Short mmCIF file of C-alpha atoms and ligand atoms in Angstrom, two decimals:
data_model
loop_
_atom_site.label_atom_id
_atom_site.label_comp_id
_atom_site.label_asym_id
_atom_site.label_seq_id
_atom_site.Cartn_x
_atom_site.Cartn_y
_atom_site.Cartn_z
CA UNK A 965 -10.82 148.40 29.27
CA UNK A 966 -8.77 150.17 26.60
CA UNK A 967 -5.06 149.73 26.14
CA UNK A 968 -3.26 152.95 25.42
CA UNK A 969 0.35 153.54 24.51
CA UNK A 970 2.83 156.25 23.76
CA UNK A 971 5.87 155.92 21.59
CA UNK A 972 9.25 157.53 21.67
CA UNK A 973 11.07 158.30 18.42
CA UNK A 974 14.62 159.47 17.89
CA UNK A 975 17.40 159.34 15.32
CA UNK A 976 20.63 157.48 15.82
CA UNK A 977 23.74 159.06 14.31
CA UNK A 978 26.76 156.80 14.03
CA UNK A 979 29.46 159.25 13.08
CA UNK A 980 30.13 162.72 14.44
CA UNK A 981 31.15 163.71 10.93
CA UNK A 982 27.49 163.31 9.93
CA UNK A 983 26.53 166.22 12.21
CA UNK A 984 26.35 169.85 11.10
CA UNK A 985 29.16 172.07 12.39
CA UNK A 986 27.08 173.91 15.00
CA UNK A 987 25.89 170.64 16.56
CA UNK A 988 29.41 169.24 16.53
CA UNK A 989 30.51 172.33 18.48
CA UNK A 990 27.60 171.84 20.89
CA UNK A 991 28.65 168.26 21.50
CA UNK A 992 32.23 169.32 22.14
CA UNK A 993 30.93 171.99 24.54
CA UNK A 994 29.09 169.31 26.57
CA UNK A 995 32.37 167.39 26.81
CA UNK A 996 34.13 170.53 27.99
CA UNK A 997 31.38 171.13 30.57
CA UNK A 998 32.30 167.82 32.23
CA UNK A 999 35.52 169.51 33.39
CA UNK A 1000 33.46 171.67 35.78
CA UNK A 1001 31.61 168.71 37.27
CA UNK A 1002 31.93 168.13 41.00
CA UNK A 1003 31.11 164.46 41.50
CA UNK A 1004 33.42 163.09 44.22
CA UNK A 1005 30.77 160.66 45.52
CA UNK A 1006 29.32 158.97 42.45
CA UNK A 1007 32.36 159.73 40.24
CA UNK A 1008 29.78 160.03 37.46
CA UNK A 1009 30.61 163.33 35.81
CA UNK A 1010 27.90 164.78 33.59
CA UNK A 1011 28.23 167.67 31.16
CA UNK A 1012 25.49 169.56 29.32
CA UNK A 1013 25.66 172.41 26.86
CA UNK A 1014 22.86 174.49 25.38
CA UNK A 1015 22.89 176.33 22.07
CA UNK A 1016 20.90 179.55 22.32
CA UNK A 1017 19.10 181.29 19.46
CA UNK A 1018 21.69 184.10 19.50
CA UNK A 1019 24.38 181.50 18.73
CA UNK A 1020 25.88 181.51 22.21
CA UNK A 1021 26.60 178.40 24.26
CA UNK A 1022 25.63 177.84 27.90
CA UNK A 1023 27.21 175.15 30.07
CA UNK A 1024 25.99 172.94 32.91
CA UNK A 1025 27.53 170.17 34.98
CA UNK A 1026 26.48 168.06 37.94
CA UNK A 1027 27.34 169.26 41.41
CA UNK A 1028 27.19 166.78 44.25
CA UNK A 1029 27.07 167.30 47.99
CA UNK A 1030 28.01 165.19 51.02
CA UNK A 1031 24.32 165.41 51.82
CA UNK A 1032 23.48 163.24 48.82
CA UNK A 1033 19.91 164.35 48.01
CA UNK A 1034 21.24 167.86 47.37
CA UNK A 1035 23.00 166.77 44.16
CA UNK A 1036 22.24 169.00 41.19
CA UNK A 1037 22.07 167.44 37.73
CA UNK A 1038 23.98 168.86 34.78
CA UNK A 1039 20.86 169.42 32.67
CA UNK A 1040 19.07 171.30 35.44
CA UNK A 1041 22.13 173.49 36.02
CA UNK A 1042 22.36 174.16 32.27
CA UNK A 1043 18.71 175.27 32.05
CA UNK A 1044 19.05 177.55 35.10
CA UNK A 1045 22.26 179.04 33.68
CA UNK A 1046 20.46 179.73 30.40
CA UNK A 1047 17.48 181.21 32.21
CA UNK A 1048 19.66 183.59 34.21
CA UNK A 1049 22.44 184.47 31.78
CA UNK A 1050 20.49 184.41 28.50
CA UNK A 1051 17.07 185.39 29.74
CA UNK A 1052 14.41 185.64 27.01
CA UNK A 1053 16.58 183.93 24.39
CA UNK A 1054 15.28 180.64 23.04
CA UNK A 1055 17.20 177.55 24.06
CA UNK A 1056 17.38 175.70 20.74
CA UNK A 1057 19.28 172.54 21.52
CA UNK A 1058 21.07 170.71 24.28
CA UNK A 1059 23.83 168.09 24.26
CA UNK A 1060 24.38 165.80 27.25
CA UNK A 1061 27.21 163.39 28.00
CA UNK A 1062 29.08 161.81 30.91
CA UNK A 1063 32.41 160.32 31.97
CA UNK A 1064 33.41 157.82 34.63
CA UNK A 1065 36.99 157.34 35.86
CA UNK A 1066 37.06 153.55 35.64
CA UNK A 1067 34.99 152.67 32.58
CA UNK A 1068 34.32 154.01 29.13
CA UNK A 1069 30.74 155.11 28.62
CA UNK A 1070 29.96 153.50 25.28
CA UNK A 1071 26.30 154.50 24.90
CA UNK A 1072 24.13 157.65 25.11
CA UNK A 1073 23.25 158.87 28.61
CA UNK A 1074 19.55 159.44 29.20
CA UNK A 1075 18.55 162.33 31.48
CA UNK A 1076 16.70 161.47 34.68
CA UNK A 1077 12.93 161.99 34.86
CA UNK A 1078 13.29 165.18 36.87
CA UNK A 1079 15.53 166.79 34.24
CA UNK A 1080 13.21 165.69 31.46
CA UNK A 1081 10.31 167.39 33.21
CA UNK A 1082 12.35 170.60 33.54
CA UNK A 1083 13.33 170.50 29.87
CA UNK A 1084 9.72 169.91 28.80
CA UNK A 1085 8.43 172.87 30.80
CA UNK A 1086 11.24 175.06 29.46
CA UNK A 1087 10.23 174.25 25.89
CA UNK A 1088 6.55 174.84 26.66
CA UNK A 1089 7.40 178.17 28.27
CA UNK A 1090 9.52 179.36 25.36
CA UNK A 1091 7.04 178.03 22.79
CA UNK A 1092 9.75 176.26 20.81
CA UNK A 1093 11.13 172.72 20.94
CA UNK A 1094 14.54 171.89 22.36
CA UNK A 1095 16.46 169.42 20.19
CA UNK A 1096 18.36 167.03 22.46
CA UNK A 1097 21.57 165.14 21.65
CA UNK A 1098 22.61 162.31 23.98
CA UNK A 1099 25.94 160.56 23.68
CA UNK A 1100 28.67 158.67 25.52
CA UNK A 1101 32.43 158.75 25.07
CA UNK A 1102 32.05 156.24 22.25
CA UNK A 1103 29.03 154.85 20.42
CA UNK A 1104 26.19 156.57 18.62
CA UNK A 1105 24.58 159.95 19.20
CA UNK A 1106 20.85 159.98 19.81
CA UNK A 1107 18.94 162.97 18.52
CA UNK A 1108 15.47 163.82 19.82
CA UNK A 1109 13.53 166.57 18.04
CA UNK A 1110 12.18 167.85 21.35
CA UNK A 1111 12.32 167.17 25.08
CA UNK A 1112 8.70 166.06 24.96
CA UNK A 1113 9.81 163.35 22.53
CA UNK A 1114 11.49 161.60 25.47
CA UNK A 1115 8.89 162.52 28.08
CA UNK A 1116 5.62 161.87 26.28
CA UNK A 1117 3.34 162.19 29.33
CA UNK A 1118 4.77 165.11 31.33
CA UNK A 1119 3.04 166.65 34.29
CA UNK A 1120 1.23 169.60 32.78
CA UNK A 1121 1.09 173.06 34.38
CA UNK A 1122 -2.53 173.34 33.16
CA UNK A 1123 -3.45 170.90 35.93
CA UNK A 1124 -2.69 173.55 38.54
N1 THU B 820 23.05 163.14 36.98
C1 THU B 820 22.94 164.18 36.13
O1 THU B 820 23.71 165.14 36.17
N2 THU B 820 21.94 164.14 35.21
C2 THU B 820 21.01 163.15 35.11
O2 THU B 820 20.09 163.24 34.30
C3 THU B 820 21.13 161.96 35.95
C4 THU B 820 22.19 161.98 36.97
C5 THU B 820 24.11 163.20 38.00
C6 THU B 820 23.59 163.38 39.40
C7 THU B 820 24.71 162.75 40.21
O3 THU B 820 25.68 163.74 40.48
C8 THU B 820 25.31 161.70 39.30
O4 THU B 820 24.84 161.99 38.00
C9 THU B 820 24.92 160.28 39.66
O5 THU B 820 23.54 160.15 39.78
#
């Protein structure tokens, strides 16, 4: 029997002032995206913003439904918005954050497995990595060089 392992590497940024201007704007856009969130059931409002290669920003937020399994995650909505409104333009980076009405989120918010898989396939399809920035209302910002960096063993379309 062989033991195998995968590792996950990211950078932790303590101060927003250490970020370049375009990434700071991206992070602020993710915070703005939260305003469009519809999360009356979980109260967990998620915002995502994507920076496209043409310099434009695309937004996404979570949208819940009384039929709970129908909930749409912010990251998934951001990727579909980019796909439809900025078709053919490379999605360079994405920032993701969240808010809750009764507590401060003091750490980065990690995307669910399903959103990670969608981000990985998007970067494979476009042939370029997506830099990902995760952050809370306070605390550090986590920067991943690519989506695959946080989903090291994705399901691969070559299996089909
Ligand atoms: N949610 C996201 O928007 N992204 C994730 O990666 C995980 C969870 C949303 C879905 C639901 O509306 C709420 O957060 C609580 O799960």
